[in-house]
Amino acid sequence: MTAAEWTAVMLSLRVASVGALASLPFAIAVAYALARGRFYGKTALDVIVHLPLVMPPVVTGWLLLIGFGRNGPLGEFFERVFGLVFAFRWTGAALAAGVMGFPLMVRAIRLSLDSVDRKLEQAAATLGAGPLRIFATVTLPLAFPGVFAGLILGFAKAIGEFGATITFVANIPGQTQTLATAIYDTTQDPDGGASTWRLTAIAIAIAVIALTASEALARGFWGRAR
Amino acid sequence: MIEIRVKRTFGATMIEADIVTPAQALALVGASGGGKTTLLNMVAGLETPEAGFIAIGGTVLFDSELGLNLPPRKRRIGYVFQEPRLFPHYTVAGNLRYGASLAPPGDALIGFDELVAWLGIRPLLDRRPAKLSGGEKQRVAIGRALLSRPRALLLDEPLSALDPARREDIMRLIGELIDRFRLPMILVSHRLDEVDRLAETSAQVEPGRTVTLAGLS
């Protein structure tokens, strides 16, 4: 493997890990609101959350550029308050990956929350537990397989993300070039056949390892719980 | 003192109770579907009456006139459900400690080790609820409720899913519980032999009829 290929692989793993992990708390909060909440605008929230799943990824990338670019309202805010720049940086690739994987995470976590027996939550309440404690000690642990599945789905989606990433942060080797955008580059190069094969094999290997680990851990969790 | 004066309507069915009794152990009896569990749920705060008043041991839990409706976690009512509702992701010890961790500050009704010995569940402490028999689950559920230091106990058909030997075992345990802890207790049952043995007084629950009980029967 060349140094440039290795850099793209490592950057992809970093972008996907940060994107999935950073969006997980928000995904849990939104999934909980959608599963249990009764509030005005719930349908609108549901639609907004799922938009990245159905919109062309280029549109999502462009909207991210408008909002989180250095002159965008949110981009300007994050740079001023936290010193965090997204546009044309790996952090922007992580943001794009997180946004694109968000609907998949929310769906998996919501399904899992729906399957938690509400009677167990009631039992905890009669023992004296408040809502936050019930969530942390009963609801979330019982929904863990779905939360974990959501995390893996978000990670897998992030590894394969292309359209929003290239629109938002371009394809700069060593800066924002991920596995997917690197493969795209090699396919445009008449001499890039071998490189394409190597990167494709790595992409497949990462996907297989992630999905196998997810299945094994979920089985292990339920094996202990039952 | 147990005081339950409530009214609630479900479609065409109305549940109305007017129970005031100084008895420590009250039984609600009647056929299935009559509203016994609904009354317990209203005492625990899991269901809300349309109107009425609920007080146990001098503490008002619900008063529609004052707009008072304590949430379940503030009622401190130990509820042993018909299906024991143990947390499947904790061991037996974890379930018991969950109850203990929520007890308000002050003297415990009973220590952890003493409770485990009394209920005879020491060999089960490391097991998950799925590996327990029906009687063992009921013992753990009773223990978990007691460790949360409740001000009263609700027992919803605690013997219904048990074979005769285990029923006798748990019935003896509940009898000891009443004598030992002197907690106000409401027991739901449809079996008169259980009621005669465990409760000081009983009220008949039938759909569409007001459950009435005043003083000792």
Short mmCIF file of C-alpha atoms in Angstrom, two decimals:
data_model
loop_
_atom_site.label_atom_id
_atom_site.label_comp_id
_atom_site.label_asym_id
_atom_site.label_seq_id
_atom_site.Cartn_x
_atom_site.Cartn_y
_atom_site.Cartn_z
CA MET A 1 0.00 0.00 0.00
CA THR A 2 1.25 3.52 -0.77
CA ALA A 3 1.55 6.19 1.88
CA ALA A 4 -1.31 8.14 0.31
CA GLU A 5 -3.59 5.05 0.40
CA TRP A 6 -2.65 4.38 4.01
CA THR A 7 -3.40 8.01 4.92
CA ALA A 8 -6.83 7.80 3.25
CA VAL A 9 -7.67 4.60 5.15
CA MET A 10 -6.61 6.02 8.53
CA LEU A 11 -8.46 9.28 7.86
CA SER A 12 -11.59 7.33 6.94
CA LEU A 13 -11.46 5.37 10.21
CA ARG A 14 -10.97 8.61 12.17
CA VAL A 15 -13.76 10.44 10.33
CA ALA A 16 -16.20 7.53 10.67
CA SER A 17 -15.41 6.93 14.36
CA VAL A 18 -15.66 10.59 15.35
CA GLY A 19 -18.75 11.15 13.18
CA ALA A 20 -20.62 8.14 14.60
CA LEU A 21 -19.58 8.62 18.25
CA ALA A 22 -20.23 12.37 18.28
CA SER A 23 -23.70 11.96 16.80
CA LEU A 24 -24.65 9.03 19.10
CA PRO A 25 -25.87 11.12 22.09
CA PHE A 26 -27.99 13.27 19.76
CA ALA A 27 -29.35 10.17 18.03
CA ILE A 28 -30.33 8.65 21.40
CA ALA A 29 -32.04 11.89 22.46
CA VAL A 30 -33.95 12.25 19.18
CA ALA A 31 -34.90 8.54 19.12
CA TYR A 32 -36.19 8.81 22.69
CA ALA A 33 -38.20 11.92 21.85
CA LEU A 34 -39.71 10.20 18.80
CA ALA A 35 -40.38 6.93 20.64
CA ARG A 36 -41.81 8.33 23.86
CA GLY A 37 -42.52 12.00 23.39
CA ARG A 38 -45.89 13.58 22.77
CA PHE A 39 -45.22 17.09 21.54
CA TYR A 40 -46.17 19.55 18.87
CA GLY A 41 -43.95 19.18 15.79
CA LYS A 42 -43.08 15.52 16.34
CA THR A 43 -43.91 14.63 12.73
CA ALA A 44 -41.82 17.54 11.47
CA LEU A 45 -38.87 16.36 13.58
CA ASP A 46 -39.29 12.85 12.20
CA VAL A 47 -39.24 14.17 8.64
CA ILE A 48 -36.20 16.41 9.20
CA VAL A 49 -34.24 13.58 10.83
CA HIS A 50 -34.87 11.30 7.86
CA LEU A 51 -34.18 13.89 5.14
CA PRO A 52 -30.49 12.92 4.66
CA LEU A 53 -31.64 9.39 3.93
CA VAL A 54 -33.75 10.40 0.92
CA MET A 55 -32.22 13.67 -0.32
CA PRO A 56 -29.37 13.53 -2.85
CA PRO A 57 -26.16 13.49 -0.71
CA VAL A 58 -24.86 16.40 -2.77
CA VAL A 59 -27.76 18.50 -1.49
CA THR A 60 -26.90 17.59 2.11
CA GLY A 61 -23.26 18.49 1.43
CA TRP A 62 -24.22 21.82 -0.09
CA LEU A 63 -26.52 22.65 2.84
CA LEU A 64 -23.68 21.80 5.22
CA LEU A 65 -21.41 24.12 3.28
CA ILE A 66 -23.97 26.91 3.52
CA GLY A 67 -24.56 26.36 7.23
CA PHE A 68 -21.15 25.23 8.49
CA GLY A 69 -18.83 26.92 5.97
CA ARG A 70 -16.55 29.58 7.43
CA ASN A 71 -19.06 32.25 6.45
CA GLY A 72 -22.11 30.19 7.34
CA PRO A 73 -23.98 31.12 10.54
CA LEU A 74 -23.15 27.87 12.36
CA GLY A 75 -19.63 27.63 10.93
CA GLU A 76 -18.86 31.15 12.07
CA PHE A 77 -20.30 30.39 15.52
CA PHE A 78 -18.27 27.19 16.01
CA GLU A 79 -15.05 28.90 14.86
CA ARG A 80 -15.59 31.91 17.12
CA VAL A 81 -16.71 30.01 20.23
CA PHE A 82 -14.83 26.69 20.02
CA GLY A 83 -12.13 27.44 17.45
CA LEU A 84 -13.55 24.58 15.38
CA VAL A 85 -13.44 24.85 11.58
CA PHE A 86 -15.39 22.38 9.43
CA ALA A 87 -15.07 23.54 5.82
CA PHE A 88 -12.35 21.65 3.90
CA ARG A 89 -11.06 19.97 7.07
CA TRP A 90 -11.33 16.39 8.33
CA THR A 91 -13.71 17.69 11.03
CA GLY A 92 -16.11 18.66 8.25
CA ALA A 93 -15.84 15.15 6.79
CA ALA A 94 -16.73 13.78 10.24
CA LEU A 95 -19.71 16.17 10.45
CA ALA A 96 -20.92 15.10 7.00
CA ALA A 97 -20.47 11.43 7.92
CA GLY A 98 -22.36 11.94 11.18
CA VAL A 99 -25.25 13.74 9.47
CA MET A 100 -25.57 11.10 6.75
CA GLY A 101 -25.51 8.23 9.26
CA PHE A 102 -27.86 9.99 11.70
CA PRO A 103 -31.20 8.70 10.30
CA LEU A 104 -29.96 5.10 10.36
CA MET A 105 -28.82 5.47 13.96
CA VAL A 106 -32.10 7.06 15.04
CA ARG A 107 -34.17 4.34 13.35
CA ALA A 108 -32.24 1.47 14.97
CA ILE A 109 -32.29 3.09 18.42
CA ARG A 110 -35.96 4.05 18.18
CA LEU A 111 -36.97 0.48 17.30
CA SER A 112 -34.99 -0.77 20.27
CA LEU A 113 -36.56 1.79 22.62
CA ASP A 114 -40.02 0.80 21.37
CA SER A 115 -39.31 -2.80 22.34
CA VAL A 116 -38.36 -1.98 25.96
CA ASP A 117 -41.08 -3.23 28.29
CA ARG A 118 -42.70 -0.12 29.80
CA LYS A 119 -43.81 -2.21 32.77
CA LEU A 120 -40.18 -2.46 33.88
CA GLU A 121 -39.94 1.32 33.82
CA GLN A 122 -43.11 1.49 35.92
CA ALA A 123 -41.59 -0.97 38.40
CA ALA A 124 -38.53 1.27 38.72
CA ALA A 125 -40.77 4.30 39.28
CA THR A 126 -42.65 2.57 42.12
CA LEU A 127 -39.29 1.83 43.76
CA GLY A 128 -38.58 5.57 43.75
CA ALA A 129 -36.56 6.11 40.57
CA GLY A 130 -36.97 9.40 38.70
CA PRO A 131 -37.18 9.69 34.89
CA LEU A 132 -33.43 10.22 34.32
CA ARG A 133 -32.49 7.34 36.55
CA ILE A 134 -35.04 5.06 34.88
CA PHE A 135 -33.63 6.01 31.49
CA ALA A 136 -30.02 5.42 32.55
CA THR A 137 -30.55 2.22 34.53
CA VAL A 138 -33.47 0.48 32.83
CA THR A 139 -34.39 1.89 29.41
CA LEU A 140 -30.93 2.48 27.93
CA PRO A 141 -29.34 -0.81 29.08
CA LEU A 142 -32.31 -2.76 27.74
CA ALA A 143 -32.14 -0.86 24.45
CA PHE A 144 -28.37 -1.38 24.25
CA PRO A 145 -28.39 -3.88 21.34
CA GLY A 146 -30.28 -1.35 19.22
CA VAL A 147 -28.04 1.50 20.32
CA PHE A 148 -24.99 -0.54 19.40
CA ALA A 149 -26.51 -1.61 16.09
CA GLY A 150 -27.26 2.06 15.37
CA LEU A 151 -23.68 3.01 16.16
CA ILE A 152 -22.33 0.35 13.81
CA LEU A 153 -24.77 1.34 11.07
CA GLY A 154 -23.73 4.98 11.48
CA PHE A 155 -20.07 3.98 11.35
CA ALA A 156 -20.57 1.80 8.26
CA LYS A 157 -22.51 4.56 6.51
CA ALA A 158 -19.75 7.03 7.43
CA ILE A 159 -17.04 4.79 5.99
CA GLY A 160 -18.89 4.68 2.67
CA GLU A 161 -19.98 8.34 2.60
CA PHE A 162 -19.09 10.12 -0.61
CA GLY A 163 -21.49 12.73 -2.02
CA ALA A 164 -21.95 15.00 0.99
CA THR A 165 -18.28 14.71 1.95
CA ILE A 166 -16.85 15.68 -1.45
CA THR A 167 -19.31 18.58 -1.73
CA PHE A 168 -18.65 19.92 1.77
CA VAL A 169 -14.92 19.33 2.26
CA ALA A 170 -13.70 18.43 -1.27
CA ASN A 171 -11.12 15.68 -1.88
CA ILE A 172 -7.79 16.96 -0.59
CA PRO A 173 -5.18 14.18 -0.13
CA GLY A 174 -3.98 14.07 3.46
CA GLN A 175 -6.66 16.55 4.58
CA THR A 176 -10.11 15.37 3.58
CA GLN A 177 -9.51 12.44 1.22
CA THR A 178 -11.30 9.43 2.68
CA LEU A 179 -11.42 5.84 1.44
CA ALA A 180 -14.44 6.52 -0.76
CA THR A 181 -13.09 9.70 -2.33
CA ALA A 182 -9.65 8.08 -2.77
CA ILE A 183 -11.27 5.18 -4.65
CA TYR A 184 -13.08 7.72 -6.82
CA ASP A 185 -9.73 9.39 -7.56
CA THR A 186 -8.06 6.13 -8.56
CA THR A 187 -10.94 5.22 -10.88
CA GLN A 188 -10.29 8.48 -12.77
CA ASP A 189 -6.63 7.55 -13.20
CA PRO A 190 -5.86 5.20 -16.15
CA ASP A 191 -3.01 3.70 -14.08
CA GLY A 192 -4.98 3.46 -10.86
CA GLY A 193 -6.36 -0.09 -11.26
CA ALA A 194 -4.17 -1.76 -8.65
CA SER A 195 -4.77 1.03 -6.15
CA THR A 196 -8.53 0.78 -6.70
CA TRP A 197 -8.43 -2.94 -5.97
CA ARG A 198 -6.39 -2.49 -2.78
CA LEU A 199 -8.65 0.24 -1.43
CA THR A 200 -11.78 -1.68 -2.40
CA ALA A 201 -10.52 -4.77 -0.56
CA ILE A 202 -9.88 -2.63 2.55
CA ALA A 203 -13.36 -1.07 2.32
CA ILE A 204 -14.95 -4.53 2.14
CA ALA A 205 -12.80 -5.80 5.03
CA ILE A 206 -13.78 -2.86 7.28
CA ALA A 207 -17.48 -3.39 6.50
CA VAL A 208 -17.29 -7.14 7.22
CA ILE A 209 -15.37 -6.62 10.49
CA ALA A 210 -17.79 -3.90 11.68
CA LEU A 211 -20.91 -5.94 10.94
CA THR A 212 -19.45 -9.15 12.43
CA ALA A 213 -18.37 -7.32 15.57
CA SER A 214 -21.81 -5.76 15.89
CA GLU A 215 -23.54 -9.13 15.61
CA ALA A 216 -21.14 -10.82 18.03
CA LEU A 217 -21.40 -8.08 20.66
CA ALA A 218 -25.19 -7.92 20.43
CA ARG A 219 -25.41 -11.70 20.86
CA GLY A 220 -22.97 -11.56 23.75
CA PHE A 221 -25.02 -8.90 25.48
CA TRP A 222 -28.26 -10.81 25.18
CA GLY A 223 -26.50 -14.04 26.11
CA ARG A 224 -25.55 -12.45 29.42
CA ALA A 225 -28.96 -10.87 29.97
CA ARG A 226 -30.94 -14.06 29.41
CA MET B 1 -55.42 3.83 57.95
CA ILE B 2 -56.11 3.08 54.29
CA GLU B 3 -58.39 5.52 52.50
CA ILE B 4 -59.27 5.05 48.82
CA ARG B 5 -62.18 7.12 47.54
CA VAL B 6 -61.84 7.28 43.76
CA LYS B 7 -63.77 7.16 40.52
CA ARG B 8 -62.58 6.23 37.06
CA THR B 9 -64.42 5.33 33.85
CA PHE B 10 -63.13 3.14 31.02
CA GLY B 11 -65.56 3.38 28.11
CA ALA B 12 -68.76 1.82 29.45
CA THR B 13 -67.11 0.45 32.60
CA MET B 14 -66.91 2.48 35.77
CA ILE B 15 -64.74 1.77 38.75
CA GLU B 16 -65.72 3.51 41.95
CA ALA B 17 -64.33 2.87 45.40
CA ASP B 18 -65.18 4.21 48.83
CA ILE B 19 -62.83 2.40 51.15
CA VAL B 20 -61.88 3.73 54.57
CA THR B 21 -60.39 1.20 56.94
CA PRO B 22 -58.05 1.20 59.95
CA ALA B 23 -57.00 -2.33 58.97
CA GLN B 24 -53.31 -2.86 58.29
CA ALA B 25 -53.92 -5.62 55.74
CA LEU B 26 -56.74 -5.05 53.26
CA ALA B 27 -57.70 -7.48 50.51
CA LEU B 28 -59.44 -6.58 47.27
CA VAL B 29 -61.32 -9.60 46.01
CA GLY B 30 -63.42 -10.30 42.95
CA ALA B 31 -63.43 -11.87 39.53
CA SER B 32 -60.81 -11.06 36.89
CA GLY B 33 -61.44 -7.86 34.97
CA GLY B 34 -63.30 -6.26 37.84
CA GLY B 35 -60.83 -3.44 38.37
CA LYS B 36 -58.76 -4.70 41.30
CA THR B 37 -55.43 -4.09 39.58
CA THR B 38 -56.66 -0.71 38.35
CA LEU B 39 -57.33 0.29 41.96
CA LEU B 40 -53.81 -0.81 42.95
CA ASN B 41 -52.37 1.13 40.00
CA MET B 42 -54.22 4.23 41.18
CA VAL B 43 -52.74 3.82 44.68
CA ALA B 44 -49.24 3.40 43.17
CA GLY B 45 -49.73 6.42 40.90
CA LEU B 46 -49.50 4.43 37.67
CA GLU B 47 -53.08 5.39 36.75
CA THR B 48 -54.92 8.57 37.64
CA PRO B 49 -58.48 8.65 38.96
CA GLU B 50 -60.88 11.16 37.46
CA ALA B 51 -61.67 12.36 40.95
CA GLY B 52 -61.15 11.33 44.52
CA PHE B 53 -58.78 10.99 47.41
CA ILE B 54 -56.13 8.41 48.31
CA ALA B 55 -54.23 8.38 51.61
CA ILE B 56 -52.24 5.63 53.28
CA GLY B 57 -50.86 5.76 56.79
CA GLY B 58 -51.72 9.44 57.07
CA THR B 59 -49.92 10.48 53.87
CA VAL B 60 -52.11 11.92 51.14
CA LEU B 61 -51.09 10.55 47.74
CA PHE B 62 -53.90 11.95 45.60
CA ASP B 63 -56.48 14.64 46.18
CA SER B 64 -58.36 15.90 43.14
CA GLU B 65 -59.88 18.82 45.05
CA LEU B 66 -56.44 20.14 46.01
CA GLY B 67 -54.96 19.19 42.63
CA LEU B 68 -52.47 16.90 44.43
CA ASN B 69 -51.17 13.89 42.50
CA LEU B 70 -47.81 12.60 43.73
CA PRO B 71 -45.81 10.85 41.01
CA PRO B 72 -45.08 7.13 41.62
CA ARG B 73 -41.48 7.78 42.67
CA LYS B 74 -42.59 10.10 45.47
CA ARG B 75 -45.33 7.83 46.79
CA ARG B 76 -42.95 5.20 48.18
CA ILE B 77 -45.42 2.41 47.59
CA GLY B 78 -43.75 -0.99 47.26
CA TYR B 79 -45.58 -2.77 44.45
CA VAL B 80 -45.18 -6.51 43.91
CA PHE B 81 -46.78 -7.04 40.52
CA GLN B 82 -48.58 -10.17 39.36
CA GLU B 83 -45.69 -10.83 36.96
CA PRO B 84 -42.71 -9.89 39.15
CA ARG B 85 -41.15 -7.37 36.71
CA LEU B 86 -37.58 -8.05 37.75
CA PHE B 87 -34.97 -6.21 35.70
CA PRO B 88 -33.61 -8.83 33.26
CA HIS B 89 -30.25 -7.12 32.83
CA TYR B 90 -29.40 -7.29 36.55
CA THR B 91 -28.69 -10.31 38.70
CA VAL B 92 -30.86 -11.06 41.72
CA ALA B 93 -28.35 -9.13 43.86
CA GLY B 94 -28.48 -6.26 41.35
CA ASN B 95 -32.28 -6.16 41.52
CA LEU B 96 -32.20 -6.10 45.32
CA ARG B 97 -29.53 -3.38 45.40
CA TYR B 98 -31.57 -1.34 42.92
CA GLY B 99 -34.37 -1.20 45.49
CA ALA B 100 -31.95 -0.48 48.34
CA SER B 101 -30.26 2.35 46.42
CA LEU B 102 -33.60 4.18 46.16
CA ALA B 103 -34.53 3.97 49.85
CA PRO B 104 -34.89 7.38 51.47
CA PRO B 105 -32.31 8.29 54.12
CA GLY B 106 -32.98 6.77 57.52
CA ASP B 107 -33.18 3.37 59.10
CA ALA B 108 -33.78 0.51 56.70
CA LEU B 109 -36.72 -1.79 57.33
CA ILE B 110 -34.30 -4.69 57.09
CA GLY B 111 -30.62 -5.06 56.16
CA PHE B 112 -29.54 -6.66 52.89
CA ASP B 113 -27.99 -9.77 54.46
CA GLU B 114 -30.86 -10.27 56.89
CA LEU B 115 -33.38 -9.96 54.05
CA VAL B 116 -31.49 -12.43 51.88
CA ALA B 117 -31.41 -14.93 54.75
CA TRP B 118 -35.09 -14.39 55.60
CA LEU B 119 -36.20 -14.90 51.99
CA GLY B 120 -33.83 -17.85 51.56
CA ILE B 121 -32.39 -16.47 48.32
CA ARG B 122 -28.64 -16.44 49.06
CA PRO B 123 -27.89 -19.20 46.48
CA LEU B 124 -29.72 -17.14 43.84
CA LEU B 125 -27.85 -13.85 44.23
CA ASP B 126 -25.67 -14.23 41.14
CA ARG B 127 -28.45 -15.52 38.88
CA ARG B 128 -30.38 -13.58 36.26
CA PRO B 129 -34.18 -13.44 36.69
CA ALA B 130 -34.67 -15.61 33.59
CA LYS B 131 -33.05 -18.50 35.50
CA LEU B 132 -35.48 -18.29 38.44
CA SER B 133 -38.71 -20.18 39.12
CA GLY B 134 -41.99 -18.28 39.63
CA GLY B 135 -41.75 -18.54 43.42
CA GLU B 136 -38.13 -17.41 43.45
CA LYS B 137 -39.01 -14.39 41.32
CA GLN B 138 -41.80 -13.43 43.75
CA ARG B 139 -39.38 -13.67 46.68
CA VAL B 140 -36.90 -11.38 44.93
CA ALA B 141 -39.66 -8.92 43.97
CA ILE B 142 -40.83 -8.78 47.60
CA GLY B 143 -37.25 -8.27 48.75
CA ARG B 144 -36.59 -5.53 46.20
CA ALA B 145 -39.74 -3.68 47.29
CA LEU B 146 -38.88 -3.97 51.01
CA LEU B 147 -35.33 -2.70 50.52
CA SER B 148 -36.70 0.49 48.92
CA ARG B 149 -38.24 1.21 52.37
CA PRO B 150 -41.84 1.68 51.23
CA ARG B 151 -44.53 3.25 53.38
CA ALA B 152 -46.99 0.59 52.18
CA LEU B 153 -47.00 -2.60 50.13
CA LEU B 154 -49.26 -3.60 47.25
CA LEU B 155 -49.38 -7.28 46.32
CA ASP B 156 -51.20 -8.06 43.08
CA GLU B 157 -52.15 -11.74 42.93
CA PRO B 158 -48.72 -12.75 44.23
CA LEU B 159 -49.69 -16.43 44.35
CA SER B 160 -51.60 -16.83 41.10
CA ALA B 161 -48.81 -18.26 38.95
CA LEU B 162 -47.47 -20.69 41.55
CA ASP B 163 -47.98 -24.40 42.11
CA PRO B 164 -49.59 -25.45 45.46
CA ALA B 165 -46.28 -26.05 47.28
CA ARG B 166 -44.84 -22.69 46.25
CA ARG B 167 -48.14 -20.95 47.01
CA GLU B 168 -47.99 -22.21 50.57
CA ASP B 169 -44.39 -21.10 50.82
CA ILE B 170 -45.06 -17.53 49.61
CA MET B 171 -48.29 -17.29 51.63
CA ARG B 172 -46.30 -18.09 54.80
CA LEU B 173 -43.75 -15.45 53.78
CA ILE B 174 -46.43 -12.78 53.28
CA GLY B 175 -47.92 -13.67 56.67
CA GLU B 176 -44.50 -13.17 58.27
CA LEU B 177 -44.07 -9.93 56.34
CA ILE B 178 -47.33 -8.51 57.73
CA ASP B 179 -46.43 -9.47 61.31
CA ARG B 180 -42.82 -8.35 61.10
CA PHE B 181 -42.89 -5.03 59.27
CA ARG B 182 -46.33 -3.71 60.28
CA LEU B 183 -46.67 -1.93 56.93
CA PRO B 184 -50.08 -1.04 55.52
CA MET B 185 -50.71 -3.66 52.84
CA ILE B 186 -53.26 -4.12 50.07
CA LEU B 187 -53.52 -7.60 48.63
CA VAL B 188 -55.39 -8.42 45.44
CA SER B 189 -56.73 -11.93 45.14
CA HIS B 190 -59.62 -13.88 43.72
CA ARG B 191 -59.17 -16.73 46.21
CA LEU B 192 -61.05 -16.55 49.49
CA ASP B 193 -58.65 -18.91 51.31
CA GLU B 194 -55.78 -16.48 50.67
CA VAL B 195 -57.85 -13.54 51.82
CA ASP B 196 -59.04 -15.28 55.01
CA ARG B 197 -55.51 -16.16 55.95
CA LEU B 198 -53.67 -12.96 55.08
CA ALA B 199 -56.00 -9.97 55.32
CA GLU B 200 -57.80 -8.42 58.29
CA THR B 201 -60.59 -7.14 56.09
CA SER B 202 -61.65 -7.32 52.46
CA ALA B 203 -63.62 -5.41 49.86
CA GLN B 204 -65.42 -6.95 46.91
CA VAL B 205 -64.58 -5.36 43.54
CA GLU B 206 -67.11 -5.72 40.74
CA PRO B 207 -67.34 -3.68 37.56
CA GLY B 208 -70.07 -1.05 37.66
CA ARG B 209 -70.57 -1.35 41.41
CA THR B 210 -69.09 0.91 44.03
CA VAL B 211 -66.54 -0.85 46.22
CA THR B 212 -67.54 0.12 49.71
CA LEU B 213 -65.77 -0.57 52.96
CA ALA B 214 -65.99 1.42 56.15
CA GLY B 215 -64.46 0.28 59.41
CA LEU B 216 -63.50 -3.32 60.08
CA SER B 217 -65.61 -6.04 58.50
#
